[in-house]
Amino acid sequence: MADWRCDGESDCIDNSDEDKGLCMNVTCSADHFNCGESGRCVPEAWRCDGHQDCPNGNDELDCDLTKCKESEFQCKEIKRCISNRWHCDQDIDCDDGTDEIGCTPQPCKDQEFHCSNGRCVPGQWQCDGDVDCSDGSDEAGCNRSVSGNHRCSQQEFACVTTSECIHVAWQCDGDNDCHDRSDENPEICGLYTCAPDHFQCRYNFSCIASSLRCDSVVDCVDKSDEEDCFSGVGCNAQTEFDCSESGQHCIPLDRLCDGNDDCGNRADEGSFCSASANPCKSVAGNPCSHECIRTGASFICKCPHGYRLGSNNRTCEDINECLIPGICSQDCENRDPGYKCKCHQGYELEVNEHRCRAAGSEPVLLFANRHDLREIHLLSGQYRPVVEKLNSAIAIDYDYSENYVYWSDVASETISRRLKNASHQSESNQDLVKHDVSTPDGLALDWIHKNLYWTDTGNNRIEVLSVRDPGNLWRKVLVNTNLDEPRAIVVDPRTNQRYLYWSDWGDMPKIERANLDGSDRTILISKDIEWPNGLTIDYESDLLFWVDAKHHRIWSSDLLGDNRRIVLTSYLHLKHPFALTVFEDSIYWSDWEAESILKVSKFPKERRNSTVKNVAMHLASPMDVHIFHELKQPHAENVCKDSGCSHLCLPRNGRPSYSCVCSDYGDSYFLADDQKTCYSNSSGDSTASVNVDPSSNGTHKSKPSNTSLLLADKSYTGTSNARRIASIVIGAILGNALIVIVVLCIVYRSYRKRTLKSMNFDNPVYRRTTEDQFSIQRNHFQQPKTLSSLLEPLTASNECA
């Protein structure tokens, strides 16, 4: 194959594909950089990106990687540029903290508490059981003898010194779910012992699976699971000779019969060393198909690289390395011997010939930090704001082709968007959803058909909004049954897929799938799952990844929920994970307690604590995370392009390939007999949206017939007429009174929403249960960047319940 020439690996027996003369004259395309004598071509975008891609390193010569713009601040110890607005803002944005060194402390307002490190937080956050100052000064010297006024339900346990509520079943389960560890108090739980198949950590008595003991990965906070580990007993029979037959003294096999007393008891120079006793040189010939190694009086057979011994322990057979998970990033071709890695379109092999790296633009980590949206350029290290001055941004997504970024705000109860590269931060945001939404925890954009999906944890439903026409934002409830606490959501609009996936961490936690029109709903994962917070799809490997915050674990499966694998289990690095995404060979996730975004290899053989890296630290409240790159939104057929649907066109797998449905928001709308046009019964408008039963998947809903008013009796006596008039008057009075009450309630809620926004936290571990402990008073002070890492996406309280 042409792409195997000058790739640094010999594929021809005579090595002619790597001939120096041939490789020296390789001509690279205009968008690639020539590495020189190796003949390797790498994408121009990889030039001066801080990562060596040429075997000789030529792509990183004469590069200036630390030059920031005039509008940016240069972190001193790391190669990162941040916005000048973040310099001396009382929030550490450089990992080395240099953006807050030498800054003049700013005075706090009367209603704020002044942290020892200079930060200002609301006064009511002092001594509330949650650390809001990064130095912990808001909780120093506080009386912890009283647990406070908790409003936990009967099915929940109230943590003693914090305002958290957890499932009552999680008390005394060996896992610290309360931040103050009061759920595992030895005085209440007694001397807790773990199950026979679990190991108990020494420091906090938490239990981990025995399989995690001595696996070279730290899972206990005190690292006790990796202490006193013994590598094994005895000698390696494949490479060593046992001098004492007790496993206490081993020597390499190549020292056998070399004339030297290597064992000290001459066991390695015994009678088996005579030529006639050499089993590898018997009259019958070599007993092995390849190499024979004497082990004393006996022998072992050894195979060259790429082969392994067969069932008879003498014949070598080819190893199919492609069956080893992670041996290649993407495609693998088995060879005899060895294997060859190949990449999908848009990716190129790195120097190591195993990992595929995305070509094209620089990948950007896009994430919500509660009060703003930020981005980190993963190669150049540029770190800048995308959208600022938000109330409580949780979920995000984007449209790469149109350069829009979408987000949900659970404080203002809105879903909005704006151009990602807007020239001025003052440019207005476009609110797409402003009414009848409560706690939109998850957000997912179908970038092919321009439909926006979201989970509404407050209303326990999944909705969809068409964003293809800004003037007609048709909206539809897609799923509203058998949902308890819907959280993460992800779409797969690719041809032959067109599915919607979501997680639910309610009483019956699960991960479900349905067509993008809501049909053919099915449960994929329902066992060994507790808090499926984050959910994402790796479109290159067709794998589903999710993170379980209760089990401190990242899982993967195929798109049918089968072939489950544990990617990472770590109490140290998965303390309270919220969201995750996958790009190239890495998994990125946000962690509230660590106040960081981290990454690790998605392949088991590379999974070690030493490979878990921090991407962003000192974050206020890291929420949703995405990688902004064209390859994360692959091209696919747009089945709605010529659908003729007047409102929402929702794709589906199979035939028909889409469903025309009508909006169920606002007036009542119906689908015409042509199964494409929506009309309103009240207005007669044939272009309005229609109310369609979610289970009907866009099927026809008949128009109610016009009925004439029938009078049962045309002859009315004076008495009956008077009674009728009195009934009408009384009904009118009661109706008007009801209208007045509803209007007053709406006005009151609107006033409350403008002045004080109270939040109740749904997740039983992260919930802060008193309204005065978390209030957003937008008219009184600007929210500090750092909120407690224990905060959970919210459910707005109902004043007019």
mmCIF file of C-alpha atoms in Angstrom, residues 88-92 97 99-108 113-121 131-138 595 618 784 786:
data_model
loop_
_atom_site.group_PDB
_atom_site.id
_atom_site.type_symbol
_atom_site.label_atom_id
_atom_site.label_comp_id
_atom_site.label_asym_id
_atom_site.label_seq_id
_atom_site.Cartn_x
_atom_site.Cartn_y
_atom_site.Cartn_z
ATOM 1 C CA CYS A 88 -6.092 39.585 39.709
ATOM 2 C CA ASP A 89 -9.793 38.615 39.756
ATOM 3 C CA GLN A 90 -9.415 36.624 43.025
ATOM 4 C CA ASP A 91 -9.764 33.353 41.115
ATOM 5 C CA ILE A 92 -6.784 31.153 40.199
ATOM 6 C CA GLY A 97 -1.384 30.438 40.427
ATOM 7 C CA ASP A 99 -2.268 35.178 37.755
ATOM 8 C CA GLU A 100 -3.112 35.983 41.395
ATOM 9 C CA ILE A 101 0.403 36.757 42.694
ATOM 10 C CA GLY A 102 1.142 40.363 43.680
ATOM 11 C CA CYS A 103 -2.485 41.477 43.338
ATOM 12 C CA THR A 104 -4.031 44.195 45.528
ATOM 13 C CA PRO A 105 -6.859 42.747 47.678
ATOM 14 C CA GLN A 106 -10.302 44.087 46.764
ATOM 15 C CA PRO A 107 -12.701 45.164 49.562
ATOM 16 C CA CYS A 108 -15.876 43.146 50.069
ATOM 17 C CA PHE A 113 -17.668 37.521 53.874
ATOM 18 C CA HIS A 114 -14.002 38.308 53.269
ATOM 19 C CA CYS A 115 -11.979 35.120 52.768
ATOM 20 C CA SER A 116 -8.430 35.071 54.081
ATOM 21 C CA ASN A 117 -7.157 34.767 50.497
ATOM 22 C CA GLY A 118 -8.978 37.945 49.460
ATOM 23 C CA ARG A 119 -12.051 36.384 47.863
ATOM 24 C CA CYS A 120 -15.543 37.699 48.637
ATOM 25 C CA VAL A 121 -18.459 35.300 49.127
ATOM 26 C CA VAL A 131 -16.271 25.287 51.918
ATOM 27 C CA ASP A 132 -16.767 28.279 49.608
ATOM 28 C CA CYS A 133 -13.461 30.064 50.193
ATOM 29 C CA SER A 134 -10.704 28.088 48.513
ATOM 30 C CA ASP A 135 -8.655 28.435 51.716
ATOM 31 C CA GLY A 136 -11.556 27.168 53.886
ATOM 32 C CA SER A 137 -11.671 30.342 56.004
ATOM 33 C CA ASP A 138 -15.490 30.618 55.715
ATOM 34 C CA GLU A 595 -12.744 21.350 40.901
ATOM 35 C CA HIS A 618 -8.938 25.649 40.274
ATOM 36 C CA PRO A 784 -18.211 34.727 43.157
ATOM 37 C CA THR A 786 -16.199 29.541 43.401
#
